[in-house]
Amino acid sequence: MSVSIHDIARRAQVSASTVSRALQNNPRIGVRTRARIHALAAEMSYVPSDIARSLVTHRTRTIGVLVPAIADPFMGRVIEGIEQAALENGHTVLIGSTQNDPDRERLVINTMRARRVDGVIVMTSHMPSRVNTPGADDAIPLVLFNEQSRDTRTPVVAVDDLRSAEMAVASLIDLGHRDIAYVGVTDRARSNQSRLRGYRQALKTARIAARPTLVIRGRAPHHEQLGFDALSALQQAGATAAFCYNDSVAIGLLAACAAQGVRVPRDLSVIGFDDIDTARFTSPPLSTVRQPRFELGRRAVHMLLRQLNGGERERYVTLGQLIIRESTRAPGTSARAPRRVSQ
Amino acid sequence: MSVSIHDIARRAQVSASTVSRALQNNPRIGVRTRARIHALAAEMSYVPSDIARSLVTHRTRTIGVLVPAIADPFMGRVIEGIEQAALENGHTVLIGSTQNDPDRERLVINTMRARRVDGVIVMTSHMPSRVNTPGADDAIPLVLFNEQSRDTRTPVVAVDDLRSAEMAVASLIDLGHRDIAYVGVTDRARSNQSRLRGYRQALKTARIAARPTLVIRGRAPHHEQLGFDALSALQQAGATAAFCYNDSVAIGLLAACAAQGVRVPRDLSVIGFDDIDTARFTSPPLSTVRQPRFELGRRAVHMLLRQLNGGERERYVTLGQLIIRESTRAPGTSARAPRRVSQ
DNA sequence: CTGTTAGCGCGTTCAG
DNA sequence: CTGAACGCGCTAACAG
C-alpha cells in the first residue's frame, strides 16, 4: 500500500494529526517541524488519499460533466475549458457520456451520485431534469450548458440559439437570398428547435413566406451524413442558401455539393453554427456562427463553483458571433448566370 | 447528507452490517429480509458511497486516462471506447489532458495518484515513463496506447505506425508516384517518428532515393494549419503525392490546395492517417489508413482489467487498414488529358 | 505548539 | 442467519 500520515508520523516522532496539520500548512505547527515533515513527505513520496479526505470533509472536489458524446468537435473543446478551469481551482472532472441513451444516462448519473460529486454540469439535450428528482432533498447543485430550461431559477451558461440563428439567417437575407433552407437534426431536441425558430423569425422579419419544403431534417448516425443527404431535397425545394444546425451538418452538405458539382457559394450558399476547428479548412472556408466553446466551458465551472460556495444562482446567455468566410455570397451573382437556367 | 446504511438499518430493525450484506446480495442473508431491505433502500433512494467503499476495499474501480487533448477527433473516439468498456465492467474513467505541458502532466498524474486510480491508460506521446518512477514501489498498473516503448514488458495496444505508414506510401508508389512527400508534426514525437520511418522504408523498398526537401515539418497550434502551410514547400519540392501524419494535417493540405487551385488528386495525391469521422466528407473524400479507434479503446480497458486481476501483461499491435477514397490516383495522368475520356 | 479522541460510511472478521 | 467490533486514511474538535 501507499504511505500514510502514520508512516511519516512514526519517522518524524510526532503524532499523525501533527503531520496532517503540517501538511496543510497549519500555522499552529512550528515552522521547523513543519519543514521537517514536508521534507519527509517528499522523501517518502507521500500522496494524500483524496478518498479518505473526502470521507471526512464531505466534499470530493469533483465536478461531474454529463455530455451526449465526447467525440464531438463542439463538446470536446467545451470539456477542455471545463477541465482547465476545474484544475485551476483544485477540482477534478468526472465525465460521463450518455450517447443519447436513457439507460446509459441513468447509469452515469447514478455513478456520479455514488462518487458524491460536488456538482454537475449538464450538456445533454435530453431531459436535464433527470439528474435531480423534483421532490427529493438530495439535489446535486448543477448548471445547465446550452440548455435553457423554462425554469428560470436554474443556472445556465449558453449561447442564445434563437437569436444567433436569426442573425445567421438575416445575414443570408441581407445578401439577397429568399429561398433559404434549414437543415436540422433530430438528436438535439431543444437547441435544434431554438435554431429553427430563429430561422423562422428571421424570415418573418423580412416578410418572406416560410415554405415547409425548405426545412429539412433527417436521421443519421453522423451529422455529416445528414447534411450530405440533404442536398437533393434542397435542390428540389429550389434553395439558394442553407442554414445548417451546426458545422458538421454543413460539412456534410459541402461534401455532397462537391460530389454533385454544385458550386459553393456560387450555386448555393452554406452557413453553419459553432465554428469548430475545421470550419476554417473546408472548401470553401465555412461561414458560421462562433460559440466561444472553451470560454463557455470555463464559465460554467466558475458559475458552479460560486454556487457551491453559497453564491447566487446566475444565468449567462450570450450571442454567437457571426463569422463570414467564403461559403456565403449573394445569389445568382455568378459572373454570368451560372447553371440555374431557371429563369 | 445522503442516507447511509445506518439510516436504512434503523428503519429495517436490523444492524448496519446486515444491510451491507443484503445490498451485496450476500446469500447468508434471509431472502425475505434481503428483499425488504432492497425495497427500503430504493424507497429511501439510497446510493452507496463509493468513496467509503473504496477506503475499505482499497480499490476505486476507477481507471485514469492520460491524453494530450480531449478535443481531438482521434482521441475523442478512443476515449468513448474506453468509457464504454469501463462502464460495462463497473468502472469509471478519470480523464486528464496534459495539453503537452509537462507541468500540467505532473499535476494530472498527481491527482490520479491522490484519487487512487486502479490503473492508467497512457495516450500521451510525451515520456510515458513519467507516471511511474523506475525505482519506486508504488507503481500504478498501466497500459500504453499507441505508444510503443522499448521496454517490451509494458503492456500496449497500438496500431503499428511504421508498417501502416509503409503500407500507405507503398500504395502511392504502386500508383506510379515517385516524388512523394511526408508532412509531419512536431508535437507527437514518437508516432511521428515511426510514420516517418515507415515512409522512408517504403521508398527504400521501391529503390526510390529519399529527398530531404520532401519531408516537411512545421509548427502550428492546429494540425490543420500545419498541413495548410505545407503546400508551398510541397510544390517547391515537386511532389506529386503527400502522405500526411494524420487526417487533420491532410484536411489542412486539402484546404490549401482548394485555395491555390491545386486539383486533388489530379495535380496532387493526398493520403492521411486515422480515418476520423470527417475523412469521408472532405472534397475529395480522403484516402487514409484506418485505426479502429473505438475498438482499440475498448481493448485497452480489457487489457488493463485483466492485468489488475493478476493476468499476464500482454501486447496488442495491429496493422491499420488502407482506405482508398478519392484523394489519391496515378500521377501526371492529367498532363493534357484532363478527364481522360476512355480511349 | 502538539497529542488524544472521535468519527466520516462502509466491508469484514469473529462470535453467536 | 445475524450482530458487535474493528479499521480503511484522514480531519477536527478537545484537551493539554
XYZ file of C-alpha atoms (C1' of nucleotides) in Angstrom:
718
model
C 0.000 0.000 0.000
C 0.989 3.586 -0.263
C 2.470 5.516 2.619
C 0.101 7.223 5.021
C 0.436 10.035 7.507
C 1.063 7.427 10.170
C 4.128 6.183 8.397
C 5.578 9.603 8.224
C 4.403 10.382 11.764
C 6.387 7.459 13.052
C 9.554 8.521 11.326
C 9.075 12.108 12.406
C 8.481 11.144 16.002
C 5.213 13.032 16.124
C 1.550 12.188 16.041
C -0.474 11.679 12.920
C -2.515 14.801 13.422
C 0.602 16.877 13.605
C 1.575 15.517 10.265
C -1.867 16.217 8.908
C -1.695 19.771 10.113
C 1.846 20.334 8.961
C 0.907 19.169 5.500
C -1.960 21.617 5.383
C 0.462 24.339 6.456
C -1.491 24.927 9.569
C 0.195 27.898 11.285
C -0.249 26.209 14.608
C 2.612 23.894 13.774
C 6.147 25.002 14.420
C 7.901 26.143 11.342
C 10.774 23.797 11.992
C 8.778 20.621 12.384
C 6.600 21.690 9.549
C 9.585 21.864 7.240
C 10.897 18.582 8.535
C 7.619 16.878 7.865
C 7.315 18.309 4.405
C 10.774 17.085 3.598
C 9.980 13.663 4.941
C 6.752 13.502 2.984
C 8.542 14.354 -0.213
C 11.259 11.850 0.518
C 8.764 9.108 1.156
C 6.822 10.298 -1.898
C 3.663 10.573 0.105
C 0.470 11.284 -1.785
C -2.520 12.090 0.398
C -5.591 9.981 -0.164
C -8.309 12.157 -1.584
C -10.816 9.483 -0.835
C -10.061 9.360 2.862
C -10.110 13.115 2.906
C -13.414 13.245 1.087
C -14.965 10.836 3.511
C -14.455 13.214 6.363
C -14.780 16.572 4.658
C -17.884 15.598 2.727
C -16.548 17.165 -0.405
C -14.918 15.379 -3.254
C -13.708 18.408 -5.186
C -15.073 16.624 -8.186
C -17.428 18.031 -10.714
C -19.416 15.758 -12.960
C -19.991 16.518 -16.614
C -22.919 14.986 -18.403
C -22.487 15.083 -22.121
C -24.111 13.295 -25.061
C -20.802 12.379 -26.675
C -17.173 13.123 -26.033
C -16.046 12.647 -29.601
C -17.913 15.683 -30.783
C -15.923 18.571 -32.144
C -18.100 21.023 -30.285
C -18.281 19.273 -26.935
C -14.647 18.305 -26.894
C -13.463 21.839 -26.724
C -16.027 22.795 -24.119
C -14.838 19.933 -21.974
C -11.292 21.170 -22.248
C -12.414 24.543 -20.961
C -14.192 22.838 -18.105
C -11.216 20.709 -17.240
C -8.885 23.640 -17.305
C -10.989 25.782 -15.009
C -11.569 22.861 -12.693
C -7.867 22.132 -12.456
C -7.067 25.744 -11.741
C -9.411 25.555 -8.811
C -8.187 22.289 -7.432
C -11.058 20.241 -8.721
C -11.195 17.256 -10.967
C -13.698 16.359 -13.614
C -15.734 13.214 -13.974
C -17.057 12.919 -17.499
C -19.967 10.734 -18.392
C -21.309 10.433 -21.900
C -24.890 9.388 -22.337
C -24.787 8.575 -26.042
C -28.397 9.701 -26.126
C -29.342 6.528 -24.355
C -31.711 6.958 -21.396
C -30.479 3.809 -19.681
C -26.941 4.882 -20.025
C -27.849 8.295 -18.726
C -29.356 6.788 -15.620
C -26.284 4.699 -15.118
C -23.952 7.643 -15.460
C -25.969 9.843 -13.162
C -26.011 7.086 -10.618
C -22.265 6.657 -10.613
C -21.924 10.390 -10.190
C -24.143 10.250 -7.173
C -22.217 7.284 -5.836
C -18.998 9.194 -6.334
C -20.513 12.081 -4.461
C -19.599 14.723 -6.981
C -19.906 18.214 -5.567
C -21.845 19.461 -8.561
C -22.713 18.716 -12.140
C -22.584 20.474 -15.477
C -25.256 19.145 -17.796
C -24.785 19.359 -21.525
C -27.143 16.653 -22.580
C -30.004 17.940 -24.599
C -32.218 15.230 -23.274
C -34.298 15.968 -20.230
C -31.934 17.682 -17.816
C -34.461 17.175 -15.074
C -33.336 13.591 -14.825
C -30.424 14.493 -12.588
C -32.487 15.721 -9.679
C -35.898 14.378 -8.918
C -38.083 17.393 -8.175
C -39.271 16.322 -4.761
C -36.074 14.878 -3.363
C -33.862 16.596 -0.835
C -30.628 15.172 -2.194
C -30.390 17.557 -5.111
C -26.987 17.981 -6.678
C -26.006 21.554 -7.459
C -25.946 21.943 -11.191
C -25.517 24.283 -14.065
C -27.044 23.745 -17.453
C -24.942 24.206 -20.535
C -26.554 25.427 -23.738
C -29.819 24.204 -22.435
C -32.318 26.823 -21.488
C -34.871 25.421 -19.143
C -38.204 27.066 -18.680
C -37.378 27.192 -15.019
C -35.517 30.464 -14.858
C -34.047 29.717 -11.471
C -31.646 27.034 -12.593
C -28.266 28.451 -13.506
C -27.241 28.231 -17.106
C -24.500 29.294 -19.434
C -25.464 29.271 -23.054
C -25.366 30.840 -26.420
C -28.716 32.232 -27.382
C -29.645 29.745 -30.067
C -32.684 31.558 -31.282
C -31.199 34.984 -31.710
C -27.900 33.677 -33.034
C -29.687 31.611 -35.637
C -31.792 34.581 -36.512
C -28.646 36.572 -37.038
C -27.172 33.947 -39.333
C -30.267 33.742 -41.465
C -30.594 37.511 -41.544
C -27.096 37.690 -42.982
C -28.251 35.442 -45.790
C -31.295 37.603 -46.381
C -29.133 40.686 -46.444
C -27.172 39.114 -49.241
C -30.364 38.868 -51.236
C -31.400 35.272 -50.609
C -35.052 34.463 -50.325
C -35.110 30.707 -50.786
C -33.296 29.748 -47.646
C -33.384 26.263 -46.222
C -32.821 24.985 -42.709
C -31.054 21.666 -42.332
C -31.758 20.329 -38.872
C -31.085 17.325 -36.726
C -33.218 15.096 -34.607
C -30.992 14.146 -31.727
C -30.722 17.564 -30.129
C -34.315 18.346 -29.496
C -34.046 21.626 -27.726
C -31.315 23.532 -29.479
C -32.472 22.311 -32.856
C -35.879 23.670 -32.102
C -34.493 27.008 -30.996
C -32.387 27.426 -34.086
C -35.311 26.510 -36.264
C -37.383 29.139 -34.550
C -34.630 31.676 -35.077
C -34.641 30.778 -38.745
C -38.360 31.315 -38.974
C -38.190 34.531 -37.062
C -35.634 35.942 -39.471
C -37.822 35.071 -42.436
C -40.810 36.582 -40.795
C -38.992 39.795 -40.035
C -38.038 40.036 -43.680
C -41.592 39.205 -44.705
C -40.530 36.115 -46.536
C -43.095 33.373 -46.580
C -41.928 30.173 -44.916
C -42.032 27.156 -47.169
C -42.223 23.791 -45.388
C -40.219 22.016 -48.049
C -37.316 24.243 -47.133
C -36.918 22.833 -43.679
C -35.173 19.551 -43.865
C -34.494 17.092 -41.113
C -33.064 13.684 -41.328
C -31.838 10.909 -39.207
C -28.352 9.543 -39.463
C -25.636 8.272 -37.185
C -23.414 11.207 -38.034
C -24.395 14.795 -38.511
C -22.220 14.994 -41.594
C -24.186 12.231 -43.266
C -27.340 14.091 -42.552
C -26.050 17.190 -44.288
C -24.818 15.080 -47.145
C -28.219 13.514 -47.643
C -29.980 16.854 -47.529
C -28.705 18.170 -50.829
C -31.258 16.596 -53.114
C -34.134 17.866 -51.031
C -32.523 21.287 -51.065
C -32.346 21.236 -54.802
C -35.915 20.104 -55.208
C -37.052 22.928 -52.974
C -35.069 25.375 -55.035
C -32.963 26.717 -52.200
C -30.212 29.204 -52.942
C -28.880 29.138 -49.410
C -28.850 26.757 -46.464
C -28.527 27.428 -42.773
C -27.292 24.255 -41.082
C -27.875 23.203 -37.492
C -24.116 23.035 -36.992
C -20.808 22.894 -38.780
C -20.782 19.115 -39.010
C -24.020 19.184 -40.928
C -22.614 21.920 -43.127
C -19.503 19.894 -43.816
C -21.621 17.012 -44.992
C -23.590 19.311 -47.206
C -20.416 20.762 -48.691
C -19.231 17.259 -49.468
C -22.445 16.480 -51.292
C -22.138 19.712 -53.248
C -18.609 18.850 -54.279
C -19.723 15.393 -55.339
C -22.668 16.704 -57.341
C -20.882 19.592 -58.951
C -22.890 22.162 -57.076
C -20.592 25.126 -56.626
C -20.486 26.832 -53.270
C -21.190 29.669 -52.872
C -21.973 30.348 -56.491
C -24.868 27.915 -56.760
C -25.589 27.557 -53.096
C -24.613 29.500 -50.010
C -23.969 27.483 -46.874
C -23.685 28.674 -43.311
C -23.052 26.593 -40.228
C -23.055 27.000 -36.478
C -20.379 26.549 -33.768
C -17.184 27.394 -35.636
C -15.397 24.164 -34.901
C -11.698 23.955 -35.621
C -12.068 22.519 -39.095
C -14.555 25.157 -40.242
C -11.669 27.299 -41.449
C -10.383 24.433 -43.537
C -13.336 23.312 -45.559
C -13.558 24.259 -49.198
C -14.679 26.834 -49.370
C -13.969 28.020 -45.831
C -17.207 27.911 -43.925
C -19.216 30.892 -42.813
C -20.681 30.182 -39.407
C -21.733 31.419 -36.010
C -18.989 31.122 -33.463
C -19.586 29.859 -29.995
C -16.667 30.571 -27.679
C -16.557 26.971 -26.594
C -13.526 26.959 -24.360
C -14.538 30.124 -22.571
C -18.095 28.942 -22.079
C -16.780 25.767 -20.521
C -14.658 27.735 -18.105
C -17.516 29.990 -17.278
C -19.741 27.057 -16.447
C -17.206 25.859 -13.900
C -16.842 29.258 -12.317
C -20.561 29.551 -12.033
C -20.853 26.143 -10.448
C -18.050 26.860 -8.019
C -19.605 30.107 -6.918
C -22.838 28.293 -6.365
C -21.085 25.702 -4.248
C -19.634 28.474 -2.164
C -23.056 29.758 -1.400
C -23.152 32.373 -4.114
C -26.196 33.353 -6.084
C -27.599 31.307 -8.902
C -26.712 33.115 -12.093
C -27.504 32.870 -15.759
C -25.301 33.767 -18.641
C -26.743 33.787 -22.109
C -24.752 35.375 -24.863
C -24.960 35.883 -28.574
C -22.883 33.909 -31.033
C -20.510 35.775 -33.287
C -21.115 35.835 -36.989
C -18.065 34.684 -38.904
C -18.333 35.267 -42.607
C -15.883 33.289 -44.664
C -16.329 32.107 -48.205
C -19.268 29.772 -48.279
C -21.820 32.559 -48.497
C -22.455 35.286 -51.010
C -25.282 36.887 -52.911
C -27.411 34.561 -55.020
C -27.131 34.449 -58.754
C -24.256 36.882 -58.806
C -22.084 34.398 -60.560
C -20.254 36.301 -63.277
C -22.699 35.454 -65.972
C -25.626 33.475 -64.797
C -24.492 30.099 -63.537
C -26.261 26.848 -64.165
C -29.617 27.844 -62.940
C -31.246 28.443 -66.236
C -34.380 28.514 -64.197
C -35.216 31.965 -65.445
C -26.403 14.446 3.989
C -27.409 11.463 1.994
C -28.858 8.359 3.557
C -26.467 5.698 4.798
C -26.790 2.059 5.617
C -27.394 3.049 9.216
C -30.464 5.016 8.283
C -31.939 2.111 6.500
C -30.776 -0.294 9.214
C -32.748 1.638 11.763
C -35.913 1.543 9.739
C -35.431 -2.124 8.948
C -34.832 -3.024 12.567
C -31.588 -4.730 11.752
C -27.938 -3.946 12.105
C -25.914 -1.988 9.604
C -23.856 -4.961 8.638
C -26.981 -6.857 7.725
C -27.925 -4.065 5.417
C -24.486 -4.039 3.923
C -24.690 -7.734 3.249
C -28.226 -7.658 1.964
C -27.310 -4.987 -0.508
C -24.454 -7.062 -1.822
C -26.867 -9.966 -2.173
C -24.886 -11.976 0.267
C -26.591 -15.389 0.336
C -26.134 -15.524 4.075
C -28.987 -13.075 4.482
C -32.526 -14.392 4.545
C -34.263 -13.933 1.282
C -37.137 -12.189 2.968
C -35.156 -9.579 4.850
C -32.986 -9.143 1.852
C -35.959 -8.189 -0.273
C -37.293 -5.923 2.439
C -34.010 -4.101 2.674
C -33.719 -3.701 -1.031
C -37.183 -2.231 -1.151
C -36.375 0.114 1.661
C -33.152 1.211 0.021
C -34.967 2.009 -3.177
C -37.684 3.831 -1.337
C -35.189 5.942 0.553
C -33.284 6.395 -2.701
C -30.116 5.174 -1.093
C -26.945 5.486 -3.118
C -23.942 3.738 -1.616
C -20.875 5.870 -1.123
C -18.194 4.679 -3.464
C -15.674 6.657 -1.533
C -16.386 4.966 1.758
C -16.349 1.684 -0.048
C -13.053 2.458 -1.703
C -11.495 3.360 1.587
C -12.034 -0.092 2.932
C -11.687 -2.187 -0.192
C -8.592 -0.399 -1.438
C -9.941 -0.230 -4.920
C -11.612 2.699 -6.540
C -12.843 0.983 -9.659
C -11.530 3.989 -11.466
C -9.204 3.983 -14.385
C -7.241 7.064 -15.273
C -6.729 8.156 -18.839
C -3.828 10.364 -19.711
C -4.307 12.076 -23.024
C -2.714 15.072 -24.741
C -6.033 16.652 -25.677
C -9.662 15.681 -25.429
C -10.838 17.833 -28.302
C -9.003 15.760 -30.824
C -11.009 13.864 -33.379
C -8.827 10.820 -32.958
C -8.598 10.730 -29.184
C -12.227 11.551 -28.645
C -13.407 8.366 -30.189
C -10.820 6.274 -28.395
C -11.971 7.750 -25.124
C -15.533 6.789 -25.920
C -14.406 3.223 -26.412
C -12.581 3.328 -23.124
C -15.539 4.773 -21.307
C -17.881 2.219 -22.755
C -15.760 -0.754 -21.793
C -15.143 0.696 -18.368
C -18.829 1.199 -17.773
C -19.632 -2.309 -18.870
C -17.251 -3.541 -16.239
C -18.447 -1.356 -13.442
C -15.590 1.064 -13.632
C -15.465 4.775 -14.160
C -12.990 6.839 -16.072
C -10.948 9.772 -14.897
C -9.666 11.738 -17.854
C -6.759 14.081 -17.615
C -5.474 16.031 -20.565
C -1.894 17.185 -20.469
C -2.033 19.686 -23.332
C 1.569 18.755 -23.987
C 2.552 20.696 -20.923
C 4.949 18.894 -18.562
C 3.752 20.835 -15.522
C 0.204 20.042 -16.310
C 1.122 16.416 -16.831
C 2.678 16.239 -13.407
C -0.377 17.824 -11.910
C -2.713 15.399 -13.608
C -0.673 12.368 -12.677
C -0.581 13.551 -9.120
C -4.332 13.909 -8.858
C -4.688 10.440 -10.304
C -2.432 9.096 -7.607
C -4.325 11.049 -4.990
C -7.562 9.604 -6.301
C -6.018 6.168 -6.069
C -6.985 5.087 -9.553
C -6.671 1.345 -10.002
C -4.772 1.713 -13.239
C -3.958 4.086 -16.021
C -4.128 4.165 -19.793
C -1.488 6.449 -21.216
C -2.023 8.047 -24.587
C 0.311 10.936 -24.242
C 3.131 10.788 -26.689
C 5.359 12.541 -24.251
C 7.509 10.435 -21.993
C 5.195 7.739 -20.686
C 7.732 6.883 -18.057
C 6.649 9.881 -16.063
C 3.779 8.027 -14.498
C 5.864 5.569 -12.556
C 9.283 6.407 -11.287
C 11.502 3.442 -12.119
C 12.715 2.703 -8.621
C 9.529 3.257 -6.672
C 7.354 0.514 -5.263
C 4.107 2.411 -5.699
C 3.825 1.732 -9.400
C 0.390 2.115 -10.944
C -0.585 -0.644 -13.342
C -0.717 0.812 -16.794
C -1.192 0.142 -20.434
C 0.284 2.253 -23.153
C -1.867 3.331 -26.036
C -0.290 3.810 -29.453
C 2.982 4.260 -27.745
C 5.492 1.529 -28.205
C 8.077 1.622 -25.512
C 11.438 -0.008 -25.910
C 10.624 -1.883 -22.749
C 8.786 -4.824 -24.195
C 7.344 -5.823 -20.854
C 4.935 -2.954 -20.533
C 1.542 -3.758 -21.981
C 0.478 -1.847 -25.023
C -2.302 -1.655 -27.537
C -1.378 0.107 -30.696
C -1.530 0.354 -34.398
C 1.807 -0.378 -35.943
C 2.713 3.103 -37.094
C 5.748 2.102 -39.036
C 4.263 -0.676 -41.074
C 0.946 1.091 -41.586
C 2.707 4.174 -42.866
C 4.812 1.985 -45.084
C 1.653 0.497 -46.476
C 0.164 3.901 -47.207
C 3.244 5.116 -49.005
C 3.546 1.847 -50.888
C 0.050 2.380 -52.211
C 1.194 5.701 -53.593
C 4.214 4.100 -55.167
C 2.054 1.436 -56.699
C 0.071 4.167 -58.380
C 3.267 5.334 -60.008
C 4.301 8.175 -57.736
C 7.965 8.771 -57.115
C 8.038 12.272 -55.717
C 6.246 11.593 -52.502
C 6.337 13.959 -49.570
C 5.808 13.381 -45.884
C 4.038 16.084 -43.932
C 4.776 15.585 -40.273
C 4.121 17.179 -36.941
C 6.288 18.144 -34.029
C 4.071 17.571 -31.029
C 3.818 13.807 -31.271
C 7.404 12.843 -31.161
C 7.136 9.116 -31.160
C 4.393 8.264 -33.600
C 5.514 10.968 -35.981
C 8.929 9.420 -35.991
C 7.562 5.961 -36.624
C 5.436 7.076 -39.522
C 8.341 8.938 -40.999
C 10.422 5.812 -40.779
C 7.665 3.846 -42.441
C 7.642 6.402 -45.223
C 11.377 6.044 -45.705
C 11.206 2.307 -45.579
C 8.632 2.226 -48.351
C 10.784 4.429 -50.545
C 13.794 2.316 -49.852
C 11.982 -0.875 -50.723
C 10.986 0.673 -54.035
C 14.537 1.912 -54.546
C 13.459 5.500 -54.676
C 16.047 7.924 -53.389
C 14.903 9.914 -50.382
C 14.981 13.646 -50.912
C 15.211 15.721 -47.743
C 13.177 18.566 -49.190
C 10.297 16.176 -49.434
C 9.924 15.744 -45.724
C 8.176 18.690 -44.292
C 7.530 19.515 -40.711
C 6.098 22.616 -39.246
C 4.880 24.017 -36.029
C 1.391 25.318 -35.574
C -1.295 25.320 -32.933
C -3.534 23.155 -35.056
C -2.574 20.248 -37.214
C -4.763 21.576 -39.997
C -2.809 24.796 -40.139
C 0.330 22.827 -40.437
C -0.976 20.954 -43.446
C -2.212 24.172 -44.931
C 1.186 25.785 -44.630
C 2.930 22.811 -46.161
C 1.636 23.258 -49.668
C 4.179 25.745 -50.927
C 7.069 23.622 -49.739
C 5.448 20.644 -51.414
C 5.250 22.478 -54.664
C 8.815 23.666 -54.493
C 9.960 20.149 -53.910
C 7.948 18.995 -56.884
C 5.863 16.462 -55.020
C 3.112 14.627 -56.846
C 1.799 12.980 -53.718
C 1.787 13.630 -49.987
C 1.493 11.272 -47.082
C 0.283 13.211 -44.052
C 0.886 12.420 -40.412
C -2.854 12.309 -39.858
C -6.187 13.294 -41.324
C -6.201 16.706 -39.712
C -2.976 17.575 -41.442
C -4.404 16.236 -44.682
C -7.530 18.328 -44.290
C -5.414 21.441 -43.934
C -3.466 20.495 -47.002
C -6.647 19.939 -48.978
C -7.848 23.369 -47.964
C -4.634 24.936 -49.215
C -4.979 23.050 -52.474
C -8.509 24.311 -52.934
C -7.388 27.839 -52.199
C -4.463 27.677 -54.617
C -6.291 25.900 -57.376
C -4.253 22.760 -56.993
C -6.531 19.948 -58.038
C -6.616 16.836 -55.901
C -5.907 14.159 -56.923
C -5.196 15.321 -60.433
C -2.285 17.588 -59.519
C -1.521 16.128 -56.151
C -2.471 12.942 -54.388
C -3.089 13.180 -50.659
C -3.344 10.424 -48.117
C -3.955 10.752 -44.401
C -3.926 8.582 -41.314
C -6.572 7.677 -38.714
C -9.797 7.821 -40.715
C -11.558 10.291 -38.490
C -15.267 10.816 -38.993
C -14.914 13.736 -41.348
C -12.446 11.994 -43.645
C -15.347 10.702 -45.718
C -16.656 14.216 -46.148
C -13.719 16.171 -47.403
C -13.517 17.115 -51.038
C -12.402 14.953 -52.445
C -13.096 12.197 -49.907
C -9.847 11.376 -48.226
C -7.821 8.235 -48.711
C -6.335 7.207 -45.412
C -5.249 4.471 -43.022
C -7.961 3.500 -40.634
C -7.345 2.940 -36.980
C -10.247 1.198 -35.268
C -10.333 3.837 -32.577
C -13.329 2.749 -30.594
C -12.309 -0.875 -30.557
C -8.747 -0.085 -29.600
C -10.037 1.947 -26.687
C -12.124 -0.960 -25.503
C -9.255 -3.311 -25.893
C -7.014 -1.137 -23.778
C -9.507 -1.329 -20.949
C -9.868 -5.067 -21.177
C -6.141 -5.447 -21.130
C -5.813 -3.240 -18.088
C -8.586 -5.045 -16.283
C -7.025 -8.418 -16.901
C -3.784 -7.075 -15.584
C -5.499 -5.827 -12.461
C -6.924 -9.271 -11.958
C -3.500 -10.754 -11.955
C -3.441 -11.747 -15.573
C -0.440 -11.647 -17.811
C 0.932 -8.482 -19.296
C 0.003 -8.536 -22.962
C 0.736 -6.541 -26.056
C -1.515 -5.947 -28.991
C -0.101 -4.302 -32.057
C -2.135 -4.363 -35.216
C -1.946 -3.011 -38.717
C -4.066 -0.109 -39.882
C -6.452 -0.658 -42.744
C -5.878 1.093 -46.022
C -8.950 3.016 -47.109
C -8.717 4.320 -50.632
C -11.192 7.013 -51.462
C -10.768 9.774 -53.996
C -7.808 11.848 -52.966
C -5.263 9.530 -54.499
C -4.641 8.384 -58.053
C -1.823 7.912 -60.521
C 0.395 10.939 -61.159
C 0.617 13.010 -64.278
C -2.336 11.326 -65.863
C -3.676 14.808 -66.205
C -0.871 16.451 -68.133
C -3.040 17.017 -71.107
C -5.763 14.511 -70.807
C -7.924 16.018 -68.133
C -10.988 13.899 -67.927
C -9.353 11.002 -69.528
C -12.253 10.132 -71.667
C -11.933 6.497 -72.293
C -9.765 5.723 -75.194
C 2.639 24.395 19.724
C 1.285 19.280 19.949
C -1.154 14.727 21.269
C -5.730 12.174 22.062
C -10.076 11.004 20.800
C -13.817 10.558 17.560
C -15.821 9.693 13.828
C -16.771 10.002 8.105
C -19.621 5.324 5.551
C -18.688 1.119 4.583
C -16.771 -4.093 4.473
C -15.256 -7.830 7.215
C -13.643 -10.759 10.594
C -15.368 -13.168 14.634
C -18.946 -14.575 17.644
C -23.281 -16.125 18.469
C -28.878 -16.433 9.510
C -27.465 -12.040 12.144
C -24.950 -8.558 15.335
C -20.690 -6.338 17.518
C -16.451 -4.688 16.892
C -12.730 -3.046 14.257
C -10.316 -0.389 10.810
C -9.520 1.905 5.959
C -6.681 7.205 5.949
C -7.708 11.346 7.203
C -9.701 15.776 9.613
C -11.455 18.064 13.566
C -12.712 19.070 17.994
C -10.958 18.973 22.559
C -7.534 18.878 25.681
C -3.165 19.953 27.404
